[in-house]
CSV table of C-alpha atoms in Angstrom, one decimal:
chain,number,residue,atom,x,y,z
A,148,MET,CA,-0.2,0.2,0.0
A,149,GLU,CA,2.7,2.3,0.6
A,150,ARG,CA,4.6,1.8,-2.3
A,151,ALA,CA,1.5,2.5,-4.3
A,152,ALA,CA,0.9,5.8,-2.2
A,153,ILE,CA,4.4,6.7,-3.2
A,154,ARG,CA,4.2,6.5,-7.0
A,155,THR,CA,1.0,8.1,-7.1
A,156,GLU,CA,2.2,11.2,-5.2
A,157,PHE,CA,5.5,10.9,-7.5
A,158,LEU,CA,3.3,10.9,-10.6
A,159,ARG,CA,1.0,13.7,-9.4
A,160,TYR,CA,4.2,15.7,-8.5
A,161,ILE,CA,6.5,15.0,-11.8
A,162,LEU,CA,3.3,15.5,-14.2
A,163,LEU,CA,2.4,19.0,-12.6
A,164,SER,CA,6.1,19.9,-12.8
A,165,VAL,CA,6.8,18.7,-15.9
A,166,LEU,CA,3.9,20.5,-17.7
A,167,GLY,CA,4.9,23.7,-16.0
A,168,THR,CA,9.0,23.4,-17.1
A,169,LEU,CA,7.6,22.4,-20.3
A,170,GLY,CA,5.1,25.6,-21.1
A,171,VAL,CA,8.6,27.4,-20.1
A,172,SER,CA,10.3,25.9,-22.6
A,173,CYS,CA,7.2,26.3,-25.3
A,174,TYR,CA,7.1,29.8,-25.0
A,175,ILE,CA,10.6,30.0,-25.3
A,176,LEU,CA,10.4,28.0,-28.8
A,177,VAL,CA,7.2,30.2,-29.9
A,178,ASP,CA,9.0,33.5,-29.2
A,179,THR,CA,12.0,31.8,-31.4
A,180,TYR,CA,9.4,31.3,-34.1
A,181,PHE,CA,7.9,34.6,-34.4
A,182,VAL,CA,11.6,36.1,-34.0
A,183,ALA,CA,12.5,34.1,-37.1
A,184,GLU,CA,9.2,35.0,-38.5
A,185,GLY,CA,9.3,38.4,-38.2
A,186,LEU,CA,12.7,39.6,-38.3
A,187,GLY,CA,14.7,36.7,-40.3
A,188,SER,CA,18.2,34.7,-39.5
A,189,ASN,CA,19.4,38.1,-37.9
A,190,GLY,CA,16.9,37.9,-35.3
A,191,LEU,CA,17.2,34.5,-35.0
A,192,ALA,CA,21.1,34.9,-34.7
A,193,ALA,CA,20.8,37.9,-31.9
A,194,LEU,CA,18.2,36.1,-29.8
A,195,ASN,CA,20.9,33.1,-29.7
A,196,ILE,CA,23.6,35.2,-28.7
A,197,ALA,CA,21.5,36.7,-26.0
A,198,ILE,CA,19.8,33.7,-24.5
A,199,PRO,CA,22.8,33.3,-22.4
A,200,ALA,CA,22.1,36.2,-20.1
A,201,TYR,CA,18.5,34.7,-20.0
A,202,ASN,CA,20.2,31.5,-18.5
A,203,LEU,CA,22.1,33.5,-16.4
A,204,ILE,CA,19.1,35.7,-14.6
A,205,HIS,CA,16.8,32.2,-14.8
A,206,GLY,CA,19.5,29.8,-13.0
A,207,THR,CA,19.8,32.7,-10.4
A,208,GLY,CA,16.4,32.7,-9.5
A,209,LEU,CA,16.5,28.7,-9.5
A,210,MET,CA,19.3,28.9,-7.8
A,211,ILE,CA,17.8,30.7,-4.6
A,212,GLY,CA,14.5,28.5,-5.2
A,213,MET,CA,15.8,25.4,-5.1
A,214,GLY,CA,17.9,25.9,-2.3
A,215,ALA,CA,15.5,27.9,-0.3
A,216,ALA,CA,12.8,25.6,-1.0
A,217,THR,CA,14.9,22.3,0.1
A,218,LYS,CA,16.0,23.6,3.2
A,219,PHE,CA,12.1,24.7,3.8
A,220,SER,CA,10.7,21.2,3.2
A,221,ILE,CA,13.5,19.8,5.7
A,222,CYS,CA,12.8,22.1,8.1
A,223,LYS,CA,9.1,21.7,7.4
A,224,SER,CA,9.0,18.0,8.0
A,225,GLN,CA,10.6,18.4,10.9
A,226,GLY,CA,8.4,20.8,12.7
A,227,ASN,CA,10.4,23.9,12.9
A,228,GLN,CA,8.5,26.8,11.5
A,229,GLY,CA,10.8,29.4,13.2
A,230,LEU,CA,13.5,28.5,11.2
A,231,VAL,CA,11.4,28.2,8.0
A,232,ASN,CA,10.1,31.6,8.2
A,233,ARG,CA,13.6,33.3,8.7
A,234,ILE,CA,14.4,31.1,5.5
A,235,TYR,CA,12.0,32.6,3.3
A,236,THR,CA,12.3,36.2,4.6
A,237,ASN,CA,16.2,35.7,3.9
A,238,THR,CA,15.4,34.2,0.6
A,239,LEU,CA,13.9,37.8,-0.6
A,240,TYR,CA,16.7,39.6,0.6
A,241,LEU,CA,18.9,37.3,-1.7
A,242,ALA,CA,16.4,38.1,-4.5
A,243,LEU,CA,16.7,41.8,-4.1
A,244,ALA,CA,20.3,42.0,-4.1
A,245,PHE,CA,20.8,39.7,-7.2
A,246,SER,CA,17.6,41.8,-8.8
A,247,ILE,CA,19.7,45.3,-8.2
A,248,ILE,CA,22.6,43.4,-9.7
A,249,TYR,CA,21.4,42.7,-12.8
A,250,MET,CA,19.5,45.6,-13.1
A,251,LEU,CA,22.5,48.4,-13.0
A,252,PRO,CA,24.2,46.7,-16.4
A,253,ALA,CA,21.1,47.3,-18.3
A,254,PHE,CA,21.4,51.3,-17.5
A,255,PHE,CA,25.6,51.5,-18.2
A,256,CYS,CA,26.8,48.8,-20.6
A,257,SER,CA,24.4,46.5,-21.9
A,258,ARG,CA,25.6,47.1,-25.5
A,259,GLN,CA,29.3,46.0,-24.4
A,260,ILE,CA,27.6,42.9,-22.7
A,261,ALA,CA,26.1,42.5,-25.8
A,262,SER,CA,29.5,42.6,-27.8
A,263,LEU,CA,31.2,40.1,-25.6
A,264,LEU,CA,28.7,37.5,-25.7
A,265,GLY,CA,29.5,37.7,-29.7
A,266,ALA,CA,27.1,40.1,-31.2
A,267,ASN,CA,28.8,41.6,-34.5
A,268,ALA,CA,28.1,44.9,-36.0
A,269,GLU,CA,25.5,43.0,-37.9
A,270,ILE,CA,23.3,42.2,-34.8
A,271,LEU,CA,24.6,44.3,-32.3
A,272,GLU,CA,21.1,46.8,-32.0
A,273,LEU,CA,19.3,43.3,-31.9
A,274,THR,CA,20.9,41.8,-29.3
A,275,ASN,CA,21.1,44.9,-27.5
A,276,THR,CA,17.5,45.8,-27.4
A,277,TYR,CA,17.0,42.2,-26.2
A,278,LEU,CA,19.6,42.1,-23.0
A,279,GLN,CA,18.8,45.7,-21.7
A,280,THR,CA,15.2,45.0,-21.3
A,281,LEU,CA,15.6,41.4,-20.1
A,282,MET,CA,17.9,43.1,-17.4
A,283,LEU,CA,15.4,45.5,-16.4
A,284,PHE,CA,12.7,42.6,-16.1
A,285,SER,CA,15.0,40.3,-14.1
A,286,PRO,CA,13.4,41.1,-10.6
A,287,ALA,CA,10.3,39.3,-12.0
A,288,LEU,CA,12.1,36.3,-13.6
A,289,ILE,CA,13.7,35.8,-9.9
A,290,LEU,CA,11.0,36.0,-8.0
A,291,ASN,CA,9.1,33.6,-10.1
A,292,ASN,CA,11.5,30.9,-9.8
A,293,ILE,CA,11.8,31.1,-6.2
A,294,PHE,CA,7.9,31.4,-5.5
A,295,LEU,CA,7.5,28.6,-8.2
A,296,CYS,CA,9.8,26.2,-5.9
A,297,LEU,CA,8.6,27.4,-2.8
A,298,LEU,CA,4.5,26.5,-3.5
A,299,ARG,CA,5.6,22.8,-4.6
A,300,ASN,CA,7.3,22.6,-1.5
A,301,ASP,CA,4.4,23.6,0.7
A,302,GLY,CA,1.6,21.1,-1.0
A,303,SER,CA,0.8,23.3,-3.7
A,304,PRO,CA,2.3,21.8,-7.1
A,305,HIS,CA,-0.8,21.8,-8.9
A,306,LEU,CA,-1.2,25.9,-8.6
A,307,ALA,CA,2.4,26.3,-9.0
A,308,MET,CA,1.7,24.3,-12.7
A,309,MET,CA,-1.1,26.6,-13.3
A,310,ALA,CA,1.4,29.9,-12.7
A,311,THR,CA,3.5,28.7,-15.1
A,312,LEU,CA,1.2,27.8,-17.8
A,313,MET,CA,-0.5,30.9,-17.1
A,314,GLY,CA,3.1,32.6,-17.6
A,315,SER,CA,4.0,30.5,-20.8
A,316,CYS,CA,0.4,31.0,-22.7
A,317,SER,CA,0.4,34.9,-21.9
A,318,ASN,CA,4.1,34.8,-23.0
A,319,MET,CA,2.8,33.3,-26.3
A,320,LEU,CA,-0.1,35.6,-26.5
A,321,MET,CA,1.8,38.5,-26.2
A,322,ASP,CA,4.7,37.5,-28.6
A,323,TYR,CA,2.4,37.4,-31.3
A,324,ILE,CA,0.5,40.9,-30.3
A,325,PHE,CA,3.8,42.7,-29.9
A,326,ILE,CA,5.9,41.4,-32.7
A,327,PHE,CA,3.2,41.3,-35.8
A,328,PRO,CA,-0.1,44.0,-35.1
A,329,CYS,CA,2.3,45.9,-32.8
A,330,LYS,CA,5.3,45.7,-35.1
A,331,MET,CA,7.6,46.0,-31.9
A,332,GLY,CA,10.4,43.6,-33.3
A,333,MET,CA,13.0,42.0,-31.1
A,334,LEU,CA,11.4,44.7,-28.1
A,335,GLY,CA,8.4,43.2,-28.4
A,336,ALA,CA,9.8,39.4,-28.2
A,337,ILE,CA,11.7,40.3,-25.0
A,338,LEU,CA,8.8,42.6,-23.2
A,339,ALA,CA,6.2,39.6,-23.5
A,340,THR,CA,9.4,37.4,-21.5
A,341,GLY,CA,9.5,40.1,-18.9
A,342,ILE,CA,5.5,40.7,-18.3
A,343,SER,CA,5.1,36.9,-18.4
A,344,PRO,CA,6.4,36.1,-15.0
A,345,ILE,CA,4.6,39.0,-13.1
A,346,LEU,CA,1.4,37.3,-14.6
A,347,SER,CA,2.7,34.2,-13.2
A,348,MET,CA,3.1,35.7,-9.5
A,349,LEU,CA,-0.4,36.7,-10.0
A,350,MET,CA,-1.7,33.7,-10.9
A,351,MET,CA,0.0,32.6,-7.3
A,352,THR,CA,-1.8,34.7,-4.7
A,353,PRO,CA,-4.7,32.4,-4.0
A,354,HIS,CA,-1.8,30.7,-2.0
A,355,TRP,CA,-1.3,34.0,0.2
A,356,LEU,CA,-5.2,34.8,0.2
A,357,LYS,CA,-6.5,31.8,1.6
A,358,ARG,CA,-3.8,31.2,3.7
A,359,LYS,CA,-2.7,27.5,3.0
A,360,ASN,CA,1.1,28.8,3.1
A,361,THR,CA,2.9,27.6,6.0
A,362,PHE,CA,5.8,30.2,5.3
A,363,HIS,CA,5.6,34.2,6.5
A,364,PHE,CA,7.4,37.0,5.9
A,365,ILE,CA,8.7,38.4,9.5
A,366,LYS,CA,10.7,41.1,11.2
A,367,THR,CA,14.1,39.2,11.2
A,368,LYS,CA,18.1,40.8,10.5
A,369,ILE,CA,19.9,39.1,7.6
A,370,ASP,CA,21.1,36.1,8.3
A,371,LEU,CA,24.4,35.2,6.1
A,372,ARG,CA,24.1,31.6,7.0
A,373,ILE,CA,20.6,31.2,5.5
A,374,MET,CA,21.5,32.8,2.3
A,375,SER,CA,24.9,30.4,2.5
A,376,TRP,CA,22.5,27.3,2.7
A,377,ASP,CA,20.4,29.0,-0.5
A,378,LEU,CA,23.6,29.4,-2.3
A,379,SER,CA,25.2,26.2,-1.7
A,380,ILE,CA,22.2,23.5,-1.8
A,381,GLY,CA,21.0,25.5,-5.0
A,382,PHE,CA,24.3,25.8,-6.6
A,383,PRO,CA,24.0,22.6,-8.6
A,384,SER,CA,20.7,24.3,-10.2
A,385,PHE,CA,22.6,27.3,-11.0
A,386,VAL,CA,25.3,25.6,-12.7
A,387,ALA,CA,22.8,23.4,-15.1
A,388,GLN,CA,21.4,26.7,-16.4
A,389,ILE,CA,24.3,28.8,-16.1
A,390,SER,CA,26.7,25.9,-18.4
A,391,THR,CA,23.7,26.1,-20.8
A,392,GLY,CA,24.8,29.5,-21.5
A,393,ILE,CA,28.2,28.8,-21.5
A,394,VAL,CA,28.1,25.9,-24.0
A,395,MET,CA,25.9,28.5,-26.0
A,396,ILE,CA,29.0,31.3,-26.2
A,397,THR,CA,31.7,28.7,-26.6
A,398,PHE,CA,29.6,27.0,-29.6
A,399,ASN,CA,28.5,30.5,-31.1
A,400,ALA,CA,32.6,31.5,-30.9
A,401,ILE,CA,33.3,28.6,-32.7
A,402,ILE,CA,30.7,28.1,-35.1
A,403,LEU,CA,30.7,31.8,-36.0
A,404,GLN,CA,34.2,30.9,-37.3
A,405,LEU,CA,33.0,27.8,-38.7
A,406,GLU,CA,29.7,28.7,-40.2
A,407,GLY,CA,28.9,32.7,-39.7
A,408,ASN,CA,25.7,34.1,-38.9
A,409,ILE,CA,23.7,31.2,-40.4
A,410,GLY,CA,25.8,28.6,-38.6
A,411,ILE,CA,24.5,30.4,-35.2
A,412,ALA,CA,21.0,30.7,-36.2
A,413,ALA,CA,20.9,26.9,-36.9
A,414,TYR,CA,22.7,26.6,-33.4
A,415,GLY,CA,19.8,28.7,-32.3
A,416,VAL,CA,17.2,25.8,-33.6
A,417,ILE,CA,19.1,23.3,-32.0
A,418,ALA,CA,19.8,25.4,-28.6
A,419,ASN,CA,16.0,26.2,-28.7
A,420,ILE,CA,15.0,22.6,-29.2
A,421,ALA,CA,17.6,21.8,-26.1
A,422,LEU,CA,15.3,24.2,-23.9
A,423,VAL,CA,12.2,21.7,-24.2
A,424,VAL,CA,14.3,18.7,-23.2
A,425,THR,CA,16.3,20.5,-20.4
A,426,GLY,CA,13.0,21.5,-19.4
A,427,ILE,CA,11.4,18.1,-19.4
A,428,HIS,CA,14.8,16.8,-16.9
A,429,THR,CA,14.4,19.8,-15.0
A,430,GLY,CA,10.2,19.0,-14.4
A,431,ILE,CA,11.1,15.8,-13.3
A,432,GLY,CA,14.1,16.9,-10.7
A,433,GLN,CA,11.8,19.7,-9.5
A,434,GLY,CA,9.1,17.4,-8.9
A,435,VAL,CA,11.0,14.6,-7.0
A,436,GLN,CA,12.6,17.2,-5.3
A,437,PRO,CA,10.1,17.5,-2.3
A,438,LEU,CA,9.3,14.2,-2.1
A,439,ILE,CA,13.5,13.3,-1.1
A,440,SER,CA,13.5,16.3,0.8
A,441,ARG,CA,10.6,15.4,2.8
A,442,TYR,CA,11.8,12.0,3.0
A,443,PHE,CA,15.1,12.6,3.7
A,444,GLY,CA,14.2,14.9,6.5
A,445,GLN,CA,11.9,11.9,8.3
A,446,GLY,CA,14.6,9.6,8.2
A,447,LYS,CA,12.7,7.6,5.7
A,448,HIS,CA,15.5,6.1,3.8
A,449,GLU,CA,13.6,3.5,1.6
A,450,GLN,CA,11.2,5.6,0.3
A,451,LEU,CA,14.0,8.1,-0.6
A,452,GLN,CA,15.5,5.7,-2.6
A,453,LEU,CA,12.3,4.3,-4.2
A,454,VAL,CA,11.6,8.1,-5.5
A,455,TYR,CA,15.0,8.0,-6.6
A,456,ARG,CA,14.9,5.1,-8.8
A,457,TYR,CA,11.4,6.3,-10.4
A,458,ALA,CA,13.1,9.4,-11.4
A,459,LYS,CA,15.9,7.6,-13.4
A,460,LEU,CA,13.4,5.1,-15.0
A,461,THR,CA,11.1,8.4,-15.6
A,462,ALA,CA,14.2,10.2,-17.1
A,463,PHE,CA,15.2,7.4,-19.4
A,464,ALA,CA,12.1,6.8,-20.6
A,465,ALA,CA,11.1,10.7,-21.7
A,466,SER,CA,15.0,10.9,-23.2
A,467,ALA,CA,14.2,7.8,-25.3
A,468,LEU,CA,10.9,9.7,-26.7
A,469,MET,CA,12.0,13.0,-27.0
A,470,TYR,CA,15.1,11.3,-29.4
A,471,ALA,CA,13.0,9.5,-31.5
A,472,VAL,CA,10.8,12.1,-32.1
A,473,ILE,CA,13.7,14.7,-32.8
A,474,PHE,CA,15.6,11.7,-34.8
A,475,VAL,CA,12.4,11.3,-37.2
A,476,PHE,CA,10.9,15.1,-37.2
A,477,ALA,CA,14.1,16.9,-37.8
A,478,THR,CA,13.1,18.2,-41.3
A,479,PRO,CA,9.8,19.7,-40.6
A,480,ILE,CA,11.7,20.8,-37.0
A,481,THR,CA,14.1,22.9,-38.6
A,482,ALA,CA,11.6,24.0,-41.5
A,483,VAL,CA,9.4,25.7,-38.7
A,484,PHE,CA,12.2,28.2,-37.6
A,485,ASN,CA,13.8,28.7,-41.4
A,486,SER,CA,11.6,31.7,-42.5
A,487,GLU,CA,13.8,32.3,-45.4
A,488,GLY,CA,14.3,28.6,-47.1
A,489,SER,CA,17.8,28.9,-46.4
A,490,ALA,CA,19.4,25.7,-47.4
A,491,THR,CA,22.4,25.8,-45.7
A,492,LEU,CA,20.4,27.1,-42.4
A,493,GLN,CA,18.5,23.4,-43.1
A,494,MET,CA,21.5,21.1,-43.7
A,495,ILE,CA,23.5,22.3,-40.7
A,496,SER,CA,20.6,22.0,-38.4
A,497,GLU,CA,19.1,18.6,-39.3
A,498,LEU,CA,22.6,16.9,-38.9
A,499,GLY,CA,22.7,18.9,-35.5
A,500,LEU,CA,19.3,18.0,-34.2
A,501,LYS,CA,20.2,14.4,-34.8
A,502,LEU,CA,24.1,14.3,-33.4
A,503,TYR,CA,23.5,16.9,-30.3
A,504,PHE,CA,20.2,15.4,-28.8
A,505,LEU,CA,22.3,11.9,-28.6
A,506,SER,CA,23.0,13.5,-25.1
A,507,ALA,CA,19.5,13.1,-24.1
A,508,PRO,CA,19.7,10.1,-21.6
A,509,PHE,CA,23.1,11.3,-20.1
A,510,VAL,CA,21.5,14.4,-19.5
A,511,GLY,CA,18.5,13.1,-17.8
A,512,TYR,CA,20.3,10.6,-15.3
A,513,ASN,CA,23.0,13.9,-14.2
A,514,THR,CA,20.0,16.2,-13.6
A,515,ILE,CA,18.3,13.9,-11.6
A,516,LEU,CA,21.2,12.6,-9.9
A,517,ALA,CA,22.4,16.4,-9.1
A,518,THR,CA,18.8,16.8,-7.5
A,519,TYR,CA,19.4,14.0,-5.7
A,520,PHE,CA,22.5,15.1,-3.8
A,521,THR,CA,20.8,18.8,-3.6
A,522,SER,CA,18.0,17.4,-1.7
A,523,ILE,CA,19.6,15.6,0.7
A,524,GLU,CA,21.8,18.5,1.7
A,525,LYS,CA,24.9,16.6,-0.1
A,526,THR,CA,26.1,19.7,-1.9
A,527,LEU,CA,29.8,18.6,-2.9
A,528,PRO,CA,29.2,15.5,-4.8
A,529,ALA,CA,26.4,17.8,-6.4
A,530,HIS,CA,28.9,20.6,-7.1
A,531,VAL,CA,31.4,18.3,-8.7
A,532,LEU,CA,29.2,17.2,-11.1
A,533,SER,CA,27.6,20.3,-12.3
A,534,ILE,CA,31.0,21.4,-12.7
A,535,LEU,CA,32.5,19.1,-14.5
A,536,ARG,CA,29.7,19.0,-16.7
A,537,GLY,CA,29.1,22.9,-17.3
A,538,LEU,CA,33.0,23.8,-17.3
A,539,ILE,CA,35.7,21.7,-17.1
A,540,LEU,CA,34.7,19.0,-19.9
A,541,ILE,CA,32.5,21.0,-22.3
A,542,LEU,CA,35.2,23.8,-23.3
A,543,PRO,CA,37.8,21.8,-24.3
A,544,ILE,CA,35.8,18.7,-25.9
A,545,ALA,CA,34.5,21.0,-28.2
A,546,PHE,CA,37.6,22.8,-29.1
A,547,ILE,CA,39.4,19.7,-29.4
A,548,LEU,CA,35.8,17.7,-31.4
A,549,ALA,CA,35.4,21.1,-33.4
A,550,TYR,CA,39.4,21.0,-34.1
A,551,ILE,CA,38.8,17.5,-35.7
A,552,GLY,CA,35.8,16.7,-36.9
A,553,GLN,CA,34.3,20.6,-38.1
A,554,MET,CA,30.5,21.0,-37.2
A,555,VAL,CA,30.4,17.2,-36.7
A,556,GLY,CA,32.7,17.4,-34.2
A,557,VAL,CA,30.5,20.7,-32.9
A,558,TRP,CA,27.7,18.9,-32.3
A,559,LEU,CA,29.5,15.4,-30.8
A,560,ALA,CA,31.0,17.4,-28.1
A,561,TYR,CA,28.0,17.7,-25.8
A,562,PRO,CA,26.8,14.1,-25.9
A,563,VAL,CA,30.7,13.4,-25.4
A,564,THR,CA,31.0,15.9,-22.0
A,565,GLU,CA,27.5,14.6,-20.4
A,566,CYS,CA,28.7,10.7,-21.4
A,567,ILE,CA,31.7,11.5,-19.2
A,568,ALA,CA,30.0,12.9,-16.8
A,569,ALA,CA,27.2,10.4,-16.3
A,570,ILE,CA,30.2,7.8,-16.0
A,571,LEU,CA,31.7,9.8,-13.0
A,572,GLY,CA,28.6,10.7,-11.5
A,573,PHE,CA,27.4,7.1,-11.3
A,574,CYS,CA,31.0,6.1,-9.6
A,575,ILE,CA,30.3,9.3,-7.3
A,576,PHE,CA,27.1,7.6,-6.4
A,577,ASN,CA,28.5,4.3,-5.7
A,578,LYS,CA,30.7,5.5,-3.5
A,579,GLN,CA,28.3,7.6,-1.5
A,580,MET,CA,25.7,4.8,-1.2
A,581,LYS,CA,29.1,2.3,0.1
A,582,LYS,CA,29.9,4.9,2.2
A,583,ARG,CA,26.0,5.3,4.2
A,584,LYS,CA,26.2,1.8,4.1
A,585,GLN,CA,29.5,1.3,6.0
A,586,ALA,CA,28.0,3.6,8.7
A,587,GLN,CA,24.6,1.9,9.1
A,588,PHE,CA,26.9,-1.0,9.5
A,589,ASN,CA,29.1,0.5,12.4
A,590,VAL,CA,26.2,2.1,14.0
A,591,ASP,CA,24.3,-1.1,14.0
């Protein structure tokens, strides 16, 4: 009976979380489609150059949110309400600090950042418009992620999913209105992206108005210890997002030398499909996090391991399905974003889709493993795995394989990196399990 109840709760959390993250990924895809239709390959290239900044801000919100939510769930399961409220209040302080950090460059150096990210003269204005407006909306993007994470851990995954879908659907609608009838171009695209998290947060207000929340803002001093919990526990979530940006910057630099702006536009197609694939894996991770943290806080290790096993199987099944769809429909997927009918863009993108997404099962496993470690407050192995994937392995592998195989090497760099990280992660996990069993044996 207990196993059946765990499976039912697991499926509920996973389904709602994946629907939410899938909604976010889909609105980014629609954003890309409308930009491609309205602004052509230059608009697509500019968007691809600017997306790492979105990854940075989105990743910051996830880092703070996942860190706070994990600690919140553990403390809540142990009945420590005073600490729960202090965590929530200090999390908001931290969100405010990061919001100021990201807003200031919008007034002083957004053009320089656009150039630094790789925008050439042809697409500099489009990239700058996107970046400047994005940074001004950073408080909404950060707070929305924090509230979504807390709601899922406060027993309201359904409302979190509805809020996410509200933001996503409104973004898609505003994309069309701003870019086409209003003829606002790139400014319209980023305005839609910036306004949507505000609407998402409005959708969450019943959780507070009906007083369903078990976390409250209180008058308390800044607690650096709590802030360090948010940052250290949530750091793997940040690295997962920021590594996407680092990969994009690296790949953009390599591809610009190999194929020029048309190559960057082609990579824009792959990068945006990657957001959907990563979004599904992230959704599975975010869905199991409240359950793993709760069982960890209650000392229920058998239930914890069962949820982890379910998560791995779900990630592998989703990966196999996604790759099959991408492989079979590579041609029409590329055609959707190829508004100018470029044969070069079509050829590069199709090959990229088929090679790049060989990474899907490894990405799924690595995402679940990092979530598992952070959910039980084992931050060191989570940090090691995340940094290996996002920095240490991907950069040299990308340059080496690009030198050897040109564009084929570029596309294979990501799956090779994720495969190596998965093998290392598996070894780290087994080592941790042996330590725990040895500790239990010594106690007995």
